[in-house]
Short mmCIF file of C-alpha atoms in Angstrom, two decimals:
data_model
loop_
_atom_site.label_atom_id
_atom_site.label_comp_id
_atom_site.label_asym_id
_atom_site.label_seq_id
_atom_site.Cartn_x
_atom_site.Cartn_y
_atom_site.Cartn_z
CA MET W 1 -6.55 5.52 18.75
CA SER W 2 -8.01 5.12 22.23
CA GLY W 3 -8.59 2.98 25.20
CA PRO W 4 -8.61 3.43 28.96
CA ASN W 5 -6.02 5.84 30.07
CA GLY W 6 -2.71 3.98 30.22
CA HIS W 7 0.20 4.44 32.60
CA ARG W 8 2.71 6.90 31.43
CA THR W 9 5.88 5.01 30.73
CA PRO W 10 8.84 7.24 30.20
CA GLY W 11 10.81 6.85 27.10
CA ARG W 12 14.58 5.71 27.35
CA PRO W 13 16.98 8.40 28.41
CA ARG W 14 18.39 10.58 25.70
CA ARG W 15 22.12 10.24 25.30
CA LEU W 16 24.21 13.35 25.11
CA SER W 17 26.30 11.90 22.32
CA ARG W 18 23.18 11.19 20.31
CA LEU W 19 22.12 14.73 20.59
CA ILE W 20 25.49 16.28 19.87
CA GLY W 21 26.35 13.93 17.10
CA CYS W 22 23.23 14.51 15.17
CA LEU W 23 22.21 18.05 15.89
CA LEU W 24 23.18 19.59 12.62
CA ALA W 25 21.66 16.76 10.56
CA VAL W 26 18.46 16.78 12.52
CA PHE W 27 18.15 20.58 12.22
CA ALA W 28 18.70 20.44 8.43
CA LEU W 29 16.10 17.67 8.03
CA ALA W 30 13.48 19.58 10.06
CA VAL W 31 13.98 23.10 8.59
CA THR W 32 15.06 22.68 5.02
CA ALA W 33 14.22 19.33 3.59
CA PRO W 34 10.81 18.57 2.09
CA ALA W 35 9.41 15.13 3.06
CA GLY W 36 10.66 12.87 0.29
CA ALA W 37 12.72 15.53 -1.39
CA ALA W 38 16.21 14.62 -2.74
CA GLY W 39 17.87 16.78 0.01
CA LEU W 40 16.82 14.36 2.86
CA PRO W 41 19.87 12.45 4.24
CA ARG W 42 20.16 8.75 3.44
CA ALA W 43 21.51 6.07 5.68
CA GLU W 44 24.77 5.97 3.93
CA ASP W 45 25.36 9.63 4.71
CA GLY W 46 26.52 8.61 8.18
CA ILE W 47 23.49 9.86 10.20
CA ASP W 48 23.50 8.29 13.58
CA ALA W 49 20.73 5.58 13.44
CA ALA W 50 19.95 6.22 17.19
CA ALA W 51 19.05 9.90 16.62
CA TYR W 52 15.41 10.95 16.49
CA PRO W 53 15.00 13.56 13.74
CA ASN W 54 12.29 16.04 13.36
CA PRO W 55 9.65 15.38 10.74
CA GLY W 56 10.41 16.28 7.18
CA LEU W 57 8.84 19.52 5.94
CA VAL W 58 5.21 19.18 5.06
CA THR W 59 2.99 22.13 4.11
CA GLY W 60 -0.75 23.01 3.71
CA ASP W 61 -3.53 21.17 5.42
CA ILE W 62 -1.38 18.94 7.90
CA GLY W 63 -3.78 18.76 10.85
CA VAL W 64 -4.26 14.96 11.11
CA HIS W 65 -4.71 12.16 13.68
CA ASP W 66 -3.90 8.54 12.90
CA PRO W 67 -2.86 9.08 9.28
CA THR W 68 -2.86 6.30 6.68
CA PHE W 69 -1.45 6.69 3.09
CA VAL W 70 -1.96 5.01 -0.20
CA LYS W 71 -0.14 5.94 -3.45
CA ARG W 72 -2.52 6.11 -6.23
CA PRO W 73 -1.72 4.64 -9.75
CA SER W 74 -1.45 8.27 -10.92
CA GLY W 75 1.42 8.70 -8.56
CA ASP W 76 -0.25 11.18 -6.09
CA TYR W 77 -1.10 10.25 -2.61
CA LEU W 78 -4.41 9.79 -0.73
CA VAL W 79 -4.55 10.00 3.05
CA ALA W 80 -7.30 9.14 5.39
CA HIS W 81 -7.32 10.00 8.96
CA THR W 82 -9.59 10.28 12.21
CA GLY W 83 -12.27 12.80 11.77
CA ASP W 84 -15.99 13.32 11.21
CA ASN W 85 -17.07 10.55 8.80
CA ILE W 86 -13.39 9.87 8.15
CA ALA W 87 -11.44 12.84 6.83
CA LEU W 88 -9.42 12.73 3.54
CA LYS W 89 -6.46 14.70 2.26
CA THR W 90 -4.50 14.53 -1.00
CA SER W 91 -0.90 15.41 -2.12
CA THR W 92 0.81 15.33 -5.39
CA ASP W 93 4.39 15.26 -3.88
CA ARG W 94 4.12 13.93 -0.29
CA THR W 95 5.03 17.40 0.91
CA ALA W 96 2.08 19.66 0.24
CA PHE W 97 -1.29 18.56 1.39
CA ARG W 98 -4.83 19.70 0.98
CA ASN W 99 -8.16 18.86 2.53
CA ALA W 100 -10.26 16.56 0.25
CA GLY W 101 -13.63 16.16 2.03
CA SER W 102 -14.70 12.99 3.77
CA VAL W 103 -15.48 9.44 3.05
CA PHE W 104 -19.04 9.58 4.01
CA PRO W 105 -20.29 13.17 3.47
CA GLY W 106 -23.87 12.05 4.32
CA GLY W 107 -22.82 10.40 7.47
CA ALA W 108 -22.33 6.79 8.58
CA PRO W 109 -25.47 5.94 10.73
CA TRP W 110 -24.50 2.18 10.89
CA THR W 111 -21.60 3.23 13.21
CA THR W 112 -23.58 5.23 15.76
CA GLU W 113 -24.44 2.14 17.94
CA TYR W 114 -20.69 2.16 18.79
CA THR W 115 -19.89 5.87 18.74
CA GLY W 116 -22.80 7.06 21.07
CA GLY W 117 -24.12 9.11 18.17
CA SER W 118 -20.81 10.92 17.45
CA ARG W 119 -19.79 11.30 13.67
CA ASN W 120 -16.07 10.93 14.69
CA LEU W 121 -14.67 7.77 13.22
CA TRP W 122 -11.19 6.61 13.98
CA ALA W 123 -7.99 5.13 12.84
CA PRO W 124 -8.57 4.28 9.24
CA ASP W 125 -6.39 2.08 7.12
CA LEU W 126 -6.13 2.62 3.38
CA SER W 127 -4.94 0.22 0.69
CA TYR W 128 -5.39 -0.32 -3.04
CA HIS W 129 -6.14 -3.82 -4.50
CA ASN W 130 -7.67 -5.22 -7.76
CA GLY W 131 -8.53 -1.64 -8.97
CA GLN W 132 -10.42 -0.78 -5.75
CA TYR W 133 -9.58 1.31 -2.73
CA TYR W 134 -10.17 -0.41 0.60
CA LEU W 135 -10.76 1.40 3.85
CA TYR W 136 -11.03 -0.30 7.21
CA TYR W 137 -11.96 2.10 10.12
CA SER W 138 -13.03 2.02 13.65
CA ALA W 139 -16.20 3.03 15.52
CA SER W 140 -15.96 3.41 19.31
CA THR W 141 -15.92 5.84 22.31
CA PHE W 142 -12.96 6.71 24.39
CA GLY W 143 -12.06 4.15 27.06
CA SER W 144 -14.60 1.57 25.84
CA ASN W 145 -14.21 -1.77 24.04
CA HIS W 146 -17.71 -1.70 22.81
CA SER W 147 -16.18 -1.12 19.38
CA ALA W 148 -16.28 -2.23 15.73
CA ILE W 149 -14.25 -2.24 12.57
CA PHE W 150 -16.03 -1.60 9.28
CA LEU W 151 -15.06 -1.84 5.69
CA ALA W 152 -15.80 0.53 2.73
CA THR W 153 -14.56 0.37 -0.94
CA SER W 154 -14.32 2.94 -3.67
CA PRO W 155 -13.23 2.90 -7.35
CA SER W 156 -11.48 6.32 -6.98
CA GLY W 157 -10.93 6.99 -3.30
CA ASN W 158 -12.58 10.39 -3.62
CA ALA W 159 -15.03 11.80 -1.13
CA GLY W 160 -18.60 10.57 -1.52
CA THR W 161 -17.68 7.56 -3.79
CA TRP W 162 -17.27 5.06 -0.90
CA THR W 163 -19.69 2.08 -0.54
CA ASN W 164 -20.30 0.71 2.96
CA ARG W 165 -19.45 -3.00 3.00
CA GLY W 166 -20.57 -3.57 6.58
CA LEU W 167 -19.16 -4.96 9.74
CA VAL W 168 -15.87 -6.71 9.70
CA ILE W 169 -15.21 -7.49 13.45
CA GLU W 170 -16.59 -6.16 16.71
CA SER W 171 -15.83 -6.37 20.44
CA SER W 172 -18.09 -6.12 23.48
CA ARG W 173 -17.50 -5.19 27.06
CA SER W 174 -17.31 -8.92 27.88
CA ASP W 175 -14.36 -9.40 25.61
CA ASN W 176 -10.73 -9.01 26.54
CA HIS W 177 -9.68 -7.13 23.38
CA ASN W 178 -10.76 -3.91 21.48
CA ALA W 179 -11.77 -3.96 17.89
CA ILE W 180 -10.23 -0.78 16.79
CA ASP W 181 -7.01 0.48 14.90
CA PRO W 182 -7.18 -2.03 11.88
CA HIS W 183 -4.48 -2.53 9.48
CA LEU W 184 -4.58 -4.76 6.39
CA LEU W 185 -1.50 -6.74 5.13
CA VAL W 186 -1.51 -8.86 2.06
CA ASP W 187 1.21 -11.35 2.23
CA ASP W 188 3.43 -12.72 -0.56
CA ASP W 189 1.02 -15.67 -1.06
CA GLY W 190 -1.93 -13.28 -1.41
CA ARG W 191 -3.49 -14.08 1.95
CA TRP W 192 -5.09 -11.18 3.57
CA TRP W 193 -4.53 -10.45 7.34
CA LEU W 194 -6.09 -7.75 9.58
CA SER W 195 -4.27 -6.65 12.61
CA PHE W 196 -6.04 -4.51 15.22
CA GLY W 197 -6.32 -3.76 18.88
CA SER W 198 -5.80 -1.33 21.80
CA PHE W 199 -5.04 -1.92 25.46
CA TRP W 200 -6.88 -4.92 27.17
CA SER W 201 -5.15 -8.20 26.23
CA GLY W 202 -3.36 -6.47 23.38
CA LEU W 203 -3.08 -6.71 19.59
CA LYS W 204 -4.69 -9.34 17.53
CA LEU W 205 -4.45 -10.70 13.98
CA VAL W 206 -7.16 -12.49 11.93
CA GLU W 207 -7.15 -13.78 8.40
CA LEU W 208 -9.57 -12.38 5.97
CA ASN W 209 -11.28 -13.67 2.86
CA PRO W 210 -9.91 -11.60 -0.08
CA ALA W 211 -13.29 -11.99 -2.01
CA THR W 212 -15.19 -10.29 0.87
CA GLY W 213 -12.59 -8.49 2.97
CA LYS W 214 -14.23 -10.01 6.02
CA PRO W 215 -12.91 -12.75 8.42
CA ALA W 216 -12.24 -16.15 6.81
CA GLY W 217 -13.35 -18.07 9.90
CA GLY W 218 -9.83 -19.00 11.32
CA PRO W 219 -8.40 -18.28 14.82
CA LEU W 220 -7.62 -14.95 16.42
CA HIS W 221 -3.99 -14.74 16.94
CA SER W 222 -2.46 -12.64 19.72
CA ILE W 223 0.62 -10.83 18.37
CA ALA W 224 1.50 -8.22 21.01
CA GLY W 225 0.49 -7.06 24.56
CA ARG W 226 1.55 -5.35 27.73
CA GLY W 227 -0.56 -7.13 30.25
CA GLY W 228 -3.36 -4.69 29.84
CA GLY W 229 -1.11 -1.74 29.37
CA ALA W 230 -0.98 0.98 26.74
CA ILE W 231 -0.29 -0.60 23.37
CA GLU W 232 -2.23 -0.01 20.08
CA ALA W 233 -2.15 0.98 16.46
CA PRO W 234 -0.57 -2.23 14.91
CA THR W 235 1.14 -1.94 11.43
CA ILE W 236 2.70 -4.95 9.74
CA PHE W 237 5.13 -4.37 7.04
CA LYS W 238 7.04 -7.09 5.06
CA ARG W 239 10.64 -6.49 4.19
CA GLY W 240 13.02 -9.36 3.00
CA GLY W 241 12.32 -12.40 5.10
CA TYR W 242 10.65 -10.72 8.00
CA TYR W 243 7.29 -9.25 8.93
CA TYR W 244 7.80 -6.13 11.17
CA LEU W 245 5.21 -5.21 13.61
CA PHE W 246 5.14 -1.46 14.38
CA VAL W 247 3.05 -0.35 17.33
CA SER W 248 2.39 2.65 19.51
CA PHE W 249 3.11 2.42 23.17
CA ASP W 250 1.80 4.82 26.04
CA SER W 251 -0.66 7.62 25.86
CA CYS W 252 -2.10 9.51 22.85
CA CYS W 253 -4.85 12.04 22.74
CA GLN W 254 -3.46 14.40 25.63
CA GLY W 255 -2.07 17.06 23.41
CA ALA W 256 1.41 18.09 24.21
CA ASP W 257 1.31 15.91 27.31
CA SER W 258 0.99 12.75 25.11
CA THR W 259 3.69 10.11 25.57
CA TYR W 260 3.08 8.04 22.49
CA ARG W 261 6.23 6.32 21.00
CA VAL W 262 6.75 3.90 18.16
CA MET W 263 8.04 0.48 18.81
CA VAL W 264 8.88 -2.51 16.66
CA GLY W 265 9.52 -6.21 16.65
CA ARG W 266 9.85 -8.76 13.87
CA SER W 267 8.99 -12.44 12.95
CA THR W 268 9.55 -14.75 10.06
CA ASN W 269 5.87 -15.66 10.25
CA VAL W 270 3.04 -13.29 9.93
CA THR W 271 1.19 -14.72 12.95
CA GLY W 272 4.31 -14.42 15.02
CA PRO W 273 5.97 -14.67 17.39
CA TYR W 274 7.16 -11.20 17.15
CA ARG W 275 10.37 -10.42 19.05
CA ASP W 276 12.20 -7.13 19.65
CA ARG W 277 15.88 -6.57 19.09
CA ASN W 278 16.73 -8.10 22.48
CA GLY W 279 14.67 -11.17 21.80
CA VAL W 280 11.75 -10.31 24.03
CA ALA W 281 8.42 -11.49 22.81
CA MET W 282 6.02 -8.61 21.99
CA THR W 283 3.31 -10.62 23.65
CA SER W 284 5.33 -10.16 26.80
CA GLY W 285 5.74 -6.38 26.60
CA GLY W 286 8.71 -6.48 24.20
CA GLY W 287 9.28 -3.73 21.67
CA THR W 288 12.37 -1.81 20.38
CA GLU W 289 11.82 1.96 20.34
CA ILE W 290 12.55 3.83 17.08
CA LEU W 291 10.72 7.17 17.65
CA ALA W 292 9.62 9.04 20.83
CA GLY W 293 8.95 12.63 21.84
CA HIS W 294 11.84 15.03 21.55
CA GLY W 295 12.18 18.79 21.49
CA ASN W 296 8.86 20.24 20.24
CA ILE W 297 7.67 16.88 18.80
CA ASN W 298 5.35 15.43 21.44
CA GLY W 299 3.88 11.86 21.45
CA PRO W 300 4.68 10.74 18.00
CA GLY W 301 2.66 7.56 17.13
CA HIS W 302 -0.16 5.87 15.34
CA GLN W 303 2.25 5.18 12.49
CA ASP W 304 1.84 4.04 8.96
CA VAL W 305 4.58 2.33 7.10
CA PHE W 306 4.76 2.01 3.25
CA ALA W 307 7.21 1.55 0.47
CA ASP W 308 7.72 4.50 -1.92
CA ALA W 309 9.89 5.09 -5.02
CA ASP W 310 12.63 6.92 -2.96
CA SER W 311 12.50 4.99 0.32
CA ASP W 312 10.31 3.17 2.89
CA ILE W 313 8.32 5.78 4.71
CA LEU W 314 7.11 6.33 8.23
CA ALA W 315 4.07 8.49 8.61
CA TYR W 316 2.52 9.46 11.92
CA HIS W 317 0.92 12.17 13.98
CA TYR W 318 2.53 14.17 16.70
CA TYR W 319 1.40 17.03 18.91
CA ALA W 320 2.90 20.50 18.78
CA ASN W 321 3.47 22.40 21.95
CA ASP W 322 0.08 24.14 21.58
CA GLY W 323 -1.66 20.82 21.43
CA ARG W 324 -2.38 20.54 17.71
CA SER W 325 -2.11 17.11 16.14
CA LEU W 326 0.00 17.32 13.12
CA LEU W 327 1.30 15.06 10.29
CA GLY W 328 4.89 13.79 10.60
CA ILE W 329 6.69 12.00 7.69
CA ASN W 330 10.22 10.58 7.72
CA TRP W 331 12.26 8.13 5.82
CA LEU W 332 12.65 4.70 7.28
CA GLY W 333 16.10 3.19 7.06
CA TRP W 334 17.41 -0.29 7.81
CA ASP W 335 20.62 -1.14 9.55
CA ALA W 336 23.06 -4.00 8.76
CA SER W 337 21.02 -6.38 11.02
CA GLY W 338 17.83 -5.56 9.29
CA TRP W 339 16.27 -3.34 11.93
CA PRO W 340 14.56 -0.15 11.05
CA TYR W 341 15.44 3.39 12.15
CA VAL W 342 13.93 6.79 11.41
CA HIS W 343 15.87 9.51 9.46
#
């Protein structure tokens, strides 16, 4: 979500062939296809994997920042995102969204030590385990690493039903990392892992105790970094024999001037090392770009990745030309070498 203002690093040059070869498909995706509808092109339809499509069509209350999704047992979707007391949205079809209140309608006073009194809480992560909804979320101020990640749980996920479970991990100004932007992964062995981080020495990973949702007492692993540069918003997604680490490079939170872009690396071990497509370690600044600003889509990032019935899904926010932060949703495809691409 935030950190000290990073250097603007330009995205890789757009190739003319990429633009021409996919213009019609991208237009169709952006204008006519609902997000998740059967009309969206699939990988086998010959869409150039290097093209950056516009988001699929979403409607209703789509003003979000740092979205996170969970599919409920009923089949509908619950979305949490940065906002006062953590904002909630719901959707029955992953296309039409409506506001659904906030996690803590009465406020979250336990966070104000880190927010300077603000009610604005950042970068939540939603998941569903053992009949409970879990929400990890961040409390901080822009540019500071006096930050904390907290946990709340709920039997329904609805506004006002969440119980504060307390502090998970914090960072102070004497630390070389920043305790924001959490993401929970439960691996195939049932072990819980929390990734987090923004700027400073980069992104971290810590094992959690599943009984408490809090750190299990093991080491803090470094999984990605840019030597103090702009990297944040880790999301780890398991597919096949690999753990894929999706991150956001460069600057968010600057409206249409934002330069956020989505990068990825992978590892056979959840703790790393994660490497990009060229073999560069993500702890040494590596990352393969899969989505960046294009056309009227500015600074797409703070991604969430989840498996749905029709496809794996990439959800994110981006900025419109007027500076509004909006929800983006695309299908996530996988090439013959097992690397993801957006379509």
